[in-house]
JSON list of C-alpha atoms in Angstrom, two decimals:
[
{"chain": "A", "resi": 741, "resn": "UNK", "atom": "CA", "xyz": [-5.33, 42.46, 140.24]},
{"chain": "A", "resi": 742, "resn": "UNK", "atom": "CA", "xyz": [-5.88, 46.09, 139.30]},
{"chain": "A", "resi": 743, "resn": "UNK", "atom": "CA", "xyz": [-7.84, 48.76, 141.12]},
{"chain": "A", "resi": 744, "resn": "UNK", "atom": "CA", "xyz": [-10.56, 50.10, 138.82]},
{"chain": "A", "resi": 745, "resn": "UNK", "atom": "CA", "xyz": [-11.13, 53.84, 139.34]},
{"chain": "A", "resi": 746, "resn": "UNK", "atom": "CA", "xyz": [-14.04, 55.73, 137.74]},
{"chain": "A", "resi": 747, "resn": "UNK", "atom": "CA", "xyz": [-14.74, 59.46, 137.56]},
{"chain": "A", "resi": 748, "resn": "UNK", "atom": "CA", "xyz": [-16.79, 59.82, 140.75]},
{"chain": "A", "resi": 749, "resn": "UNK", "atom": "CA", "xyz": [-14.46, 61.33, 143.35]},
{"chain": "A", "resi": 750, "resn": "UNK", "atom": "CA", "xyz": [-14.57, 59.49, 146.71]},
{"chain": "A", "resi": 751, "resn": "UNK", "atom": "CA", "xyz": [-15.63, 61.55, 149.73]},
{"chain": "A", "resi": 752, "resn": "UNK", "atom": "CA", "xyz": [-12.26, 61.02, 151.41]},
{"chain": "A", "resi": 753, "resn": "UNK", "atom": "CA", "xyz": [-10.61, 63.16, 148.69]},
{"chain": "A", "resi": 754, "resn": "UNK", "atom": "CA", "xyz": [-11.13, 66.42, 150.59]},
{"chain": "A", "resi": 755, "resn": "UNK", "atom": "CA", "xyz": [-9.91, 69.81, 149.33]},
{"chain": "A", "resi": 756, "resn": "UNK", "atom": "CA", "xyz": [-6.72, 70.99, 151.01]},
{"chain": "A", "resi": 757, "resn": "UNK", "atom": "CA", "xyz": [-7.41, 74.57, 149.89]},
{"chain": "A", "resi": 758, "resn": "UNK", "atom": "CA", "xyz": [-10.41, 76.26, 148.24]},
{"chain": "A", "resi": 759, "resn": "UNK", "atom": "CA", "xyz": [-10.73, 75.18, 144.60]},
{"chain": "A", "resi": 760, "resn": "UNK", "atom": "CA", "xyz": [-8.18, 72.36, 144.92]},
{"chain": "A", "resi": 761, "resn": "UNK", "atom": "CA", "xyz": [-10.19, 69.94, 142.80]},
{"chain": "A", "resi": 762, "resn": "UNK", "atom": "CA", "xyz": [-11.47, 72.64, 140.46]},
{"chain": "A", "resi": 763, "resn": "UNK", "atom": "CA", "xyz": [-8.01, 73.68, 139.32]},
{"chain": "A", "resi": 764, "resn": "UNK", "atom": "CA", "xyz": [-6.65, 70.11, 139.39]},
{"chain": "A", "resi": 765, "resn": "UNK", "atom": "CA", "xyz": [-8.70, 67.03, 138.55]},
{"chain": "A", "resi": 766, "resn": "UNK", "atom": "CA", "xyz": [-8.41, 64.45, 141.33]},
{"chain": "A", "resi": 767, "resn": "UNK", "atom": "CA", "xyz": [-7.24, 61.85, 138.79]},
{"chain": "A", "resi": 768, "resn": "UNK", "atom": "CA", "xyz": [-3.95, 63.78, 138.58]},
{"chain": "A", "resi": 769, "resn": "UNK", "atom": "CA", "xyz": [-3.07, 62.85, 142.17]},
{"chain": "A", "resi": 770, "resn": "UNK", "atom": "CA", "xyz": [-4.13, 59.24, 141.70]},
{"chain": "A", "resi": 771, "resn": "UNK", "atom": "CA", "xyz": [-1.94, 58.84, 138.59]},
{"chain": "A", "resi": 772, "resn": "UNK", "atom": "CA", "xyz": [1.12, 60.77, 139.78]},
{"chain": "A", "resi": 773, "resn": "UNK", "atom": "CA", "xyz": [2.44, 61.15, 136.23]},
{"chain": "A", "resi": 774, "resn": "UNK", "atom": "CA", "xyz": [5.68, 63.21, 136.14]},
{"chain": "A", "resi": 775, "resn": "UNK", "atom": "CA", "xyz": [6.02, 66.08, 133.67]},
{"chain": "A", "resi": 776, "resn": "UNK", "atom": "CA", "xyz": [8.92, 68.33, 132.66]},
{"chain": "A", "resi": 777, "resn": "UNK", "atom": "CA", "xyz": [9.13, 71.49, 134.73]},
{"chain": "A", "resi": 778, "resn": "UNK", "atom": "CA", "xyz": [10.04, 74.80, 133.09]},
{"chain": "A", "resi": 779, "resn": "UNK", "atom": "CA", "xyz": [9.67, 78.56, 133.19]},
{"chain": "A", "resi": 780, "resn": "UNK", "atom": "CA", "xyz": [7.24, 79.99, 130.67]},
{"chain": "A", "resi": 781, "resn": "UNK", "atom": "CA", "xyz": [8.17, 83.58, 129.81]},
{"chain": "A", "resi": 782, "resn": "UNK", "atom": "CA", "xyz": [6.17, 86.44, 128.33]},
{"chain": "A", "resi": 783, "resn": "UNK", "atom": "CA", "xyz": [5.86, 90.22, 128.61]},
{"chain": "A", "resi": 784, "resn": "UNK", "atom": "CA", "xyz": [3.11, 91.83, 130.66]},
{"chain": "A", "resi": 785, "resn": "UNK", "atom": "CA", "xyz": [1.05, 94.60, 129.09]},
{"chain": "A", "resi": 786, "resn": "UNK", "atom": "CA", "xyz": [3.09, 97.14, 131.08]},
{"chain": "A", "resi": 787, "resn": "UNK", "atom": "CA", "xyz": [6.35, 95.83, 129.59]},
{"chain": "A", "resi": 788, "resn": "UNK", "atom": "CA", "xyz": [7.54, 93.95, 132.67]},
{"chain": "A", "resi": 789, "resn": "UNK", "atom": "CA", "xyz": [8.98, 90.46, 132.10]},
{"chain": "A", "resi": 790, "resn": "UNK", "atom": "CA", "xyz": [6.76, 87.64, 133.31]},
{"chain": "A", "resi": 791, "resn": "UNK", "atom": "CA", "xyz": [7.90, 84.14, 134.36]},
{"chain": "A", "resi": 792, "resn": "UNK", "atom": "CA", "xyz": [5.50, 81.29, 135.10]},
{"chain": "A", "resi": 793, "resn": "UNK", "atom": "CA", "xyz": [6.69, 78.00, 136.62]},
{"chain": "A", "resi": 794, "resn": "UNK", "atom": "CA", "xyz": [4.73, 75.39, 134.67]},
{"chain": "A", "resi": 795, "resn": "UNK", "atom": "CA", "xyz": [4.54, 71.68, 133.94]},
{"chain": "A", "resi": 796, "resn": "UNK", "atom": "CA", "xyz": [1.76, 69.38, 132.63]},
{"chain": "A", "resi": 797, "resn": "UNK", "atom": "CA", "xyz": [3.01, 69.65, 129.04]},
{"chain": "A", "resi": 798, "resn": "UNK", "atom": "CA", "xyz": [4.43, 67.71, 126.12]},
{"chain": "A", "resi": 799, "resn": "UNK", "atom": "CA", "xyz": [6.60, 68.55, 123.13]},
{"chain": "A", "resi": 800, "resn": "UNK", "atom": "CA", "xyz": [6.17, 66.82, 119.81]},
{"chain": "A", "resi": 801, "resn": "UNK", "atom": "CA", "xyz": [5.40, 67.28, 116.13]},
{"chain": "A", "resi": 802, "resn": "UNK", "atom": "CA", "xyz": [5.78, 65.95, 112.63]},
{"chain": "A", "resi": 803, "resn": "UNK", "atom": "CA", "xyz": [7.15, 67.11, 109.29]},
{"chain": "A", "resi": 804, "resn": "UNK", "atom": "CA", "xyz": [4.90, 70.15, 109.50]},
{"chain": "A", "resi": 805, "resn": "UNK", "atom": "CA", "xyz": [6.36, 71.51, 112.71]},
{"chain": "A", "resi": 806, "resn": "UNK", "atom": "CA", "xyz": [7.40, 71.01, 116.34]},
{"chain": "A", "resi": 807, "resn": "UNK", "atom": "CA", "xyz": [4.91, 72.05, 119.03]},
{"chain": "A", "resi": 808, "resn": "UNK", "atom": "CA", "xyz": [4.64, 72.84, 122.74]},
{"chain": "A", "resi": 809, "resn": "UNK", "atom": "CA", "xyz": [1.33, 71.39, 123.97]},
{"chain": "A", "resi": 810, "resn": "UNK", "atom": "CA", "xyz": [0.44, 72.94, 127.33]},
{"chain": "A", "resi": 811, "resn": "UNK", "atom": "CA", "xyz": [-2.82, 72.27, 129.16]},
{"chain": "A", "resi": 812, "resn": "UNK", "atom": "CA", "xyz": [-3.46, 73.69, 132.60]},
{"chain": "A", "resi": 813, "resn": "UNK", "atom": "CA", "xyz": [-2.72, 77.38, 131.89]},
{"chain": "A", "resi": 814, "resn": "UNK", "atom": "CA", "xyz": [-4.99, 79.25, 134.31]},
{"chain": "A", "resi": 815, "resn": "UNK", "atom": "CA", "xyz": [-7.18, 81.73, 132.46]},
{"chain": "A", "resi": 816, "resn": "UNK", "atom": "CA", "xyz": [-6.90, 84.26, 135.28]},
{"chain": "A", "resi": 817, "resn": "UNK", "atom": "CA", "xyz": [-3.08, 84.31, 135.08]},
{"chain": "A", "resi": 818, "resn": "UNK", "atom": "CA", "xyz": [-0.82, 86.98, 133.63]},
{"chain": "A", "resi": 819, "resn": "UNK", "atom": "CA", "xyz": [0.73, 84.32, 131.41]},
{"chain": "A", "resi": 820, "resn": "UNK", "atom": "CA", "xyz": [-2.55, 83.36, 129.74]},
{"chain": "A", "resi": 821, "resn": "UNK", "atom": "CA", "xyz": [-3.49, 87.00, 129.16]},
{"chain": "A", "resi": 822, "resn": "UNK", "atom": "CA", "xyz": [-0.02, 87.81, 127.83]},
{"chain": "A", "resi": 823, "resn": "UNK", "atom": "CA", "xyz": [-0.05, 84.90, 125.36]},
{"chain": "A", "resi": 824, "resn": "UNK", "atom": "CA", "xyz": [-3.47, 85.84, 124.00]},
{"chain": "A", "resi": 825, "resn": "UNK", "atom": "CA", "xyz": [-2.36, 89.47, 123.61]},
{"chain": "A", "resi": 826, "resn": "UNK", "atom": "CA", "xyz": [1.08, 88.91, 122.03]},
{"chain": "A", "resi": 827, "resn": "UNK", "atom": "CA", "xyz": [0.50, 85.50, 120.37]},
{"chain": "A", "resi": 828, "resn": "UNK", "atom": "CA", "xyz": [3.91, 84.27, 121.53]},
{"chain": "A", "resi": 829, "resn": "UNK", "atom": "CA", "xyz": [5.83, 82.84, 124.47]},
{"chain": "A", "resi": 830, "resn": "UNK", "atom": "CA", "xyz": [9.10, 81.12, 125.36]},
{"chain": "A", "resi": 831, "resn": "UNK", "atom": "CA", "xyz": [9.63, 77.80, 127.15]},
{"chain": "A", "resi": 832, "resn": "UNK", "atom": "CA", "xyz": [12.82, 77.74, 129.26]},
{"chain": "A", "resi": 833, "resn": "UNK", "atom": "CA", "xyz": [14.24, 74.55, 130.76]},
{"chain": "A", "resi": 834, "resn": "UNK", "atom": "CA", "xyz": [16.55, 74.84, 133.77]},
{"chain": "A", "resi": 835, "resn": "UNK", "atom": "CA", "xyz": [18.35, 72.32, 135.96]},
{"chain": "A", "resi": 836, "resn": "UNK", "atom": "CA", "xyz": [17.34, 71.67, 139.57]},
{"chain": "A", "resi": 837, "resn": "UNK", "atom": "CA", "xyz": [20.14, 74.03, 140.66]},
{"chain": "A", "resi": 838, "resn": "UNK", "atom": "CA", "xyz": [17.75, 76.85, 139.78]},
{"chain": "A", "resi": 839, "resn": "UNK", "atom": "CA", "xyz": [14.66, 75.48, 141.53]},
{"chain": "A", "resi": 840, "resn": "UNK", "atom": "CA", "xyz": [14.70, 77.98, 144.39]},
{"chain": "A", "resi": 841, "resn": "UNK", "atom": "CA", "xyz": [15.09, 80.86, 141.93]},
{"chain": "A", "resi": 842, "resn": "UNK", "atom": "CA", "xyz": [12.16, 79.52, 139.90]},
{"chain": "A", "resi": 843, "resn": "UNK", "atom": "CA", "xyz": [9.99, 79.38, 143.02]},
{"chain": "A", "resi": 844, "resn": "UNK", "atom": "CA", "xyz": [10.73, 83.05, 143.76]},
{"chain": "A", "resi": 845, "resn": "UNK", "atom": "CA", "xyz": [8.94, 83.98, 140.54]},
{"chain": "A", "resi": 846, "resn": "UNK", "atom": "CA", "xyz": [5.81, 82.25, 141.90]},
{"chain": "A", "resi": 847, "resn": "UNK", "atom": "CA", "xyz": [5.85, 84.28, 145.11]},
{"chain": "A", "resi": 848, "resn": "UNK", "atom": "CA", "xyz": [6.72, 87.60, 143.43]},
{"chain": "A", "resi": 849, "resn": "UNK", "atom": "CA", "xyz": [4.17, 87.85, 140.62]},
{"chain": "A", "resi": 850, "resn": "UNK", "atom": "CA", "xyz": [2.43, 91.20, 141.01]},
{"chain": "A", "resi": 851, "resn": "UNK", "atom": "CA", "xyz": [1.54, 93.09, 137.85]},
{"chain": "A", "resi": 852, "resn": "UNK", "atom": "CA", "xyz": [4.29, 95.65, 138.46]},
{"chain": "A", "resi": 853, "resn": "UNK", "atom": "CA", "xyz": [7.00, 93.09, 139.28]},
{"chain": "A", "resi": 854, "resn": "UNK", "atom": "CA", "xyz": [9.93, 92.28, 137.01]},
{"chain": "A", "resi": 855, "resn": "UNK", "atom": "CA", "xyz": [9.78, 88.53, 137.62]},
{"chain": "A", "resi": 856, "resn": "UNK", "atom": "CA", "xyz": [13.18, 87.89, 136.03]},
{"chain": "A", "resi": 857, "resn": "UNK", "atom": "CA", "xyz": [14.74, 90.21, 138.60]},
{"chain": "A", "resi": 858, "resn": "UNK", "atom": "CA", "xyz": [12.63, 88.69, 141.38]},
{"chain": "A", "resi": 859, "resn": "UNK", "atom": "CA", "xyz": [14.00, 85.25, 140.60]},
{"chain": "A", "resi": 860, "resn": "UNK", "atom": "CA", "xyz": [17.54, 86.45, 139.94]},
{"chain": "A", "resi": 861, "resn": "UNK", "atom": "CA", "xyz": [17.48, 85.48, 136.25]},
{"chain": "A", "resi": 862, "resn": "UNK", "atom": "CA", "xyz": [19.20, 87.21, 133.35]},
{"chain": "A", "resi": 863, "resn": "UNK", "atom": "CA", "xyz": [17.05, 88.39, 130.44]},
{"chain": "A", "resi": 864, "resn": "UNK", "atom": "CA", "xyz": [18.27, 87.73, 126.93]},
{"chain": "A", "resi": 865, "resn": "UNK", "atom": "CA", "xyz": [16.45, 88.58, 123.69]},
{"chain": "A", "resi": 866, "resn": "UNK", "atom": "CA", "xyz": [14.88, 85.88, 121.55]},
{"chain": "A", "resi": 867, "resn": "UNK", "atom": "CA", "xyz": [15.77, 85.54, 117.88]},
{"chain": "A", "resi": 868, "resn": "UNK", "atom": "CA", "xyz": [12.33, 85.11, 116.29]},
{"chain": "A", "resi": 869, "resn": "UNK", "atom": "CA", "xyz": [9.82, 86.56, 118.77]},
{"chain": "A", "resi": 870, "resn": "UNK", "atom": "CA", "xyz": [9.57, 89.66, 120.94]},
{"chain": "A", "resi": 871, "resn": "UNK", "atom": "CA", "xyz": [9.54, 87.66, 124.16]},
{"chain": "A", "resi": 872, "resn": "UNK", "atom": "CA", "xyz": [12.44, 87.34, 126.61]},
{"chain": "A", "resi": 873, "resn": "UNK", "atom": "CA", "xyz": [14.47, 84.18, 127.07]},
{"chain": "A", "resi": 874, "resn": "UNK", "atom": "CA", "xyz": [16.21, 83.19, 130.30]},
{"chain": "A", "resi": 875, "resn": "UNK", "atom": "CA", "xyz": [19.97, 83.23, 129.81]},
{"chain": "A", "resi": 876, "resn": "UNK", "atom": "CA", "xyz": [20.51, 80.58, 132.50]},
{"chain": "A", "resi": 877, "resn": "UNK", "atom": "CA", "xyz": [18.24, 78.13, 130.66]},
{"chain": "A", "resi": 878, "resn": "UNK", "atom": "CA", "xyz": [20.07, 75.26, 128.95]},
{"chain": "A", "resi": 879, "resn": "UNK", "atom": "CA", "xyz": [17.24, 74.90, 126.42]},
{"chain": "A", "resi": 880, "resn": "UNK", "atom": "CA", "xyz": [14.72, 77.51, 125.26]},
{"chain": "A", "resi": 881, "resn": "UNK", "atom": "CA", "xyz": [11.90, 77.11, 122.74]},
{"chain": "A", "resi": 882, "resn": "UNK", "atom": "CA", "xyz": [10.61, 80.24, 121.02]},
{"chain": "A", "resi": 883, "resn": "UNK", "atom": "CA", "xyz": [6.91, 79.70, 120.29]},
{"chain": "A", "resi": 884, "resn": "UNK", "atom": "CA", "xyz": [4.11, 81.40, 118.38]},
{"chain": "A", "resi": 885, "resn": "UNK", "atom": "CA", "xyz": [0.52, 80.73, 119.42]},
{"chain": "A", "resi": 886, "resn": "UNK", "atom": "CA", "xyz": [-1.27, 78.17, 117.25]},
{"chain": "A", "resi": 887, "resn": "UNK", "atom": "CA", "xyz": [-4.30, 77.22, 119.33]},
{"chain": "A", "resi": 888, "resn": "UNK", "atom": "CA", "xyz": [-6.11, 78.16, 122.54]},
{"chain": "A", "resi": 889, "resn": "UNK", "atom": "CA", "xyz": [-9.00, 76.09, 123.88]},
{"chain": "A", "resi": 890, "resn": "UNK", "atom": "CA", "xyz": [-10.93, 75.73, 127.12]},
{"chain": "A", "resi": 891, "resn": "UNK", "atom": "CA", "xyz": [-10.97, 71.93, 127.35]},
{"chain": "A", "resi": 892, "resn": "UNK", "atom": "CA", "xyz": [-13.42, 71.58, 130.25]},
{"chain": "A", "resi": 893, "resn": "UNK", "atom": "CA", "xyz": [-15.58, 74.55, 129.19]},
{"chain": "A", "resi": 894, "resn": "UNK", "atom": "CA", "xyz": [-15.55, 75.75, 132.82]},
{"chain": "A", "resi": 895, "resn": "UNK", "atom": "CA", "xyz": [-13.48, 78.91, 132.29]},
{"chain": "A", "resi": 896, "resn": "UNK", "atom": "CA", "xyz": [-10.75, 77.73, 134.69]},
{"chain": "A", "resi": 897, "resn": "UNK", "atom": "CA", "xyz": [-7.79, 76.65, 132.60]},
{"chain": "A", "resi": 898, "resn": "UNK", "atom": "CA", "xyz": [-6.89, 76.49, 128.93]},
{"chain": "A", "resi": 899, "resn": "UNK", "atom": "CA", "xyz": [-4.92, 74.39, 126.51]},
{"chain": "A", "resi": 900, "resn": "UNK", "atom": "CA", "xyz": [-2.24, 76.43, 124.75]},
{"chain": "A", "resi": 901, "resn": "UNK", "atom": "CA", "xyz": [-0.39, 75.06, 121.73]},
{"chain": "A", "resi": 902, "resn": "UNK", "atom": "CA", "xyz": [2.59, 76.93, 120.35]},
{"chain": "A", "resi": 903, "resn": "UNK", "atom": "CA", "xyz": [4.64, 76.24, 117.23]},
{"chain": "A", "resi": 904, "resn": "UNK", "atom": "CA", "xyz": [8.37, 76.30, 117.89]},
{"chain": "A", "resi": 905, "resn": "UNK", "atom": "CA", "xyz": [10.13, 78.70, 115.54]},
{"chain": "A", "resi": 906, "resn": "UNK", "atom": "CA", "xyz": [13.62, 78.58, 117.06]},
{"chain": "A", "resi": 907, "resn": "UNK", "atom": "CA", "xyz": [15.62, 76.70, 119.68]},
{"chain": "A", "resi": 908, "resn": "UNK", "atom": "CA", "xyz": [18.48, 77.96, 121.86]},
{"chain": "A", "resi": 909, "resn": "UNK", "atom": "CA", "xyz": [20.63, 75.14, 123.32]},
{"chain": "A", "resi": 910, "resn": "UNK", "atom": "CA", "xyz": [23.62, 75.63, 125.61]},
{"chain": "A", "resi": 911, "resn": "UNK", "atom": "CA", "xyz": [26.74, 74.58, 123.71]},
{"chain": "A", "resi": 912, "resn": "UNK", "atom": "CA", "xyz": [27.95, 72.51, 126.66]},
{"chain": "A", "resi": 913, "resn": "UNK", "atom": "CA", "xyz": [25.03, 70.14, 126.00]},
{"chain": "A", "resi": 914, "resn": "UNK", "atom": "CA", "xyz": [25.99, 69.43, 122.39]},
{"chain": "A", "resi": 915, "resn": "UNK", "atom": "CA", "xyz": [29.06, 67.21, 122.80]},
{"chain": "A", "resi": 916, "resn": "UNK", "atom": "CA", "xyz": [27.33, 64.84, 125.22]},
{"chain": "A", "resi": 917, "resn": "UNK", "atom": "CA", "xyz": [23.63, 64.77, 124.34]},
{"chain": "A", "resi": 918, "resn": "UNK", "atom": "CA", "xyz": [22.83, 62.76, 127.48]},
{"chain": "A", "resi": 919, "resn": "UNK", "atom": "CA", "xyz": [24.00, 65.65, 129.66]},
{"chain": "A", "resi": 920, "resn": "UNK", "atom": "CA", "xyz": [20.44, 66.94, 129.29]},
{"chain": "A", "resi": 921, "resn": "UNK", "atom": "CA", "xyz": [19.38, 64.26, 131.78]},
{"chain": "A", "resi": 922, "resn": "UNK", "atom": "CA", "xyz": [20.35, 63.69, 135.40]},
{"chain": "A", "resi": 923, "resn": "UNK", "atom": "CA", "xyz": [21.31, 66.47, 137.80]},
{"chain": "A", "resi": 924, "resn": "UNK", "atom": "CA", "xyz": [22.42, 68.89, 135.07]},
{"chain": "A", "resi": 925, "resn": "UNK", "atom": "CA", "xyz": [19.33, 68.47, 132.91]},
{"chain": "A", "resi": 926, "resn": "UNK", "atom": "CA", "xyz": [15.56, 68.48, 132.91]},
{"chain": "A", "resi": 927, "resn": "UNK", "atom": "CA", "xyz": [13.57, 68.81, 136.13]},
{"chain": "A", "resi": 928, "resn": "UNK", "atom": "CA", "xyz": [10.37, 66.80, 136.50]},
{"chain": "A", "resi": 929, "resn": "UNK", "atom": "CA", "xyz": [7.32, 67.75, 138.53]},
{"chain": "A", "resi": 930, "resn": "UNK", "atom": "CA", "xyz": [5.99, 64.93, 140.75]},
{"chain": "A", "resi": 931, "resn": "UNK", "atom": "CA", "xyz": [2.73, 66.51, 141.83]},
{"chain": "A", "resi": 932, "resn": "UNK", "atom": "CA", "xyz": [1.52, 65.23, 145.20]},
{"chain": "A", "resi": 933, "resn": "UNK", "atom": "CA", "xyz": [0.86, 61.55, 144.42]},
{"chain": "A", "resi": 934, "resn": "UNK", "atom": "CA", "xyz": [-1.86, 60.10, 146.67]},
{"chain": "A", "resi": 935, "resn": "UNK", "atom": "CA", "xyz": [-3.00, 56.66, 147.76]},
{"chain": "A", "resi": 936, "resn": "UNK", "atom": "CA", "xyz": [-6.31, 56.15, 145.87]},
{"chain": "A", "resi": 937, "resn": "UNK", "atom": "CA", "xyz": [-7.66, 54.02, 148.75]},
{"chain": "A", "resi": 938, "resn": "UNK", "atom": "CA", "xyz": [-7.56, 56.79, 151.36]},
{"chain": "A", "resi": 939, "resn": "UNK", "atom": "CA", "xyz": [-6.16, 59.97, 149.69]},
{"chain": "A", "resi": 940, "resn": "UNK", "atom": "CA", "xyz": [-3.07, 59.89, 151.89]},
{"chain": "A", "resi": 941, "resn": "UNK", "atom": "CA", "xyz": [-0.06, 61.77, 150.56]},
{"chain": "A", "resi": 942, "resn": "UNK", "atom": "CA", "xyz": [0.40, 65.53, 150.68]},
{"chain": "A", "resi": 943, "resn": "UNK", "atom": "CA", "xyz": [3.95, 66.05, 149.43]},
{"chain": "A", "resi": 944, "resn": "UNK", "atom": "CA", "xyz": [5.21, 66.89, 145.96]},
{"chain": "A", "resi": 945, "resn": "UNK", "atom": "CA", "xyz": [8.67, 66.15, 144.60]},
{"chain": "A", "resi": 946, "resn": "UNK", "atom": "CA", "xyz": [11.20, 67.17, 141.97]},
{"chain": "A", "resi": 947, "resn": "UNK", "atom": "CA", "xyz": [12.85, 64.44, 139.94]},
{"chain": "A", "resi": 948, "resn": "UNK", "atom": "CA", "xyz": [15.47, 63.92, 137.26]},
{"chain": "A", "resi": 949, "resn": "UNK", "atom": "CA", "xyz": [15.92, 61.17, 134.68]},
{"chain": "A", "resi": 950, "resn": "UNK", "atom": "CA", "xyz": [18.30, 58.31, 135.28]},
{"chain": "A", "resi": 951, "resn": "UNK", "atom": "CA", "xyz": [19.27, 56.85, 131.91]},
{"chain": "A", "resi": 952, "resn": "UNK", "atom": "CA", "xyz": [19.35, 53.10, 132.45]},
{"chain": "A", "resi": 953, "resn": "UNK", "atom": "CA", "xyz": [20.06, 52.01, 128.87]},
{"chain": "A", "resi": 954, "resn": "UNK", "atom": "CA", "xyz": [21.41, 53.60, 125.71]},
{"chain": "A", "resi": 955, "resn": "UNK", "atom": "CA", "xyz": [20.34, 52.05, 122.43]}
]
């Protein structure tokens, strides 16, 4: 038997902070779908490097190009404003060893702050865009803005799609392609999964991929 869940939010799903279920749809916590976690980098209008810890994204394409598809970019954020202004951004994947450093960029995000320095990251230039990459990242995607859209039409968050123009991959990940998974590879955001029957569950997690079969 399956539990059928419709769009009307039950009363027991109470906000844990103001705007909780405006910024995040309550379905997200019912589903508990993991997403890759990464640092999204841009330049602020004052020239300071900006780093945004983000998830909720996918990466795919066809013969016409490879794309970063990123919903959930808050329209009030520096990152959103920077992308609209410069029409470019960089996606930087780091292992879980860097999680604490990534979180420091969330806490230290004032307009005047160099968020690379705040997190302890090393800035390196990109090859195809005027946006900084993170040297410690094992995989970086240099992106140019293709599309911006307010999906809900509520002025809260936006969908950003960028076309990948160049990739930087750590050479140590080339000999063994599966090194990109497990402890040395991609982090996944497990965002506060809840019991849909009573809304219990208030903890998030960080995960990695365990490869169970190679074909």
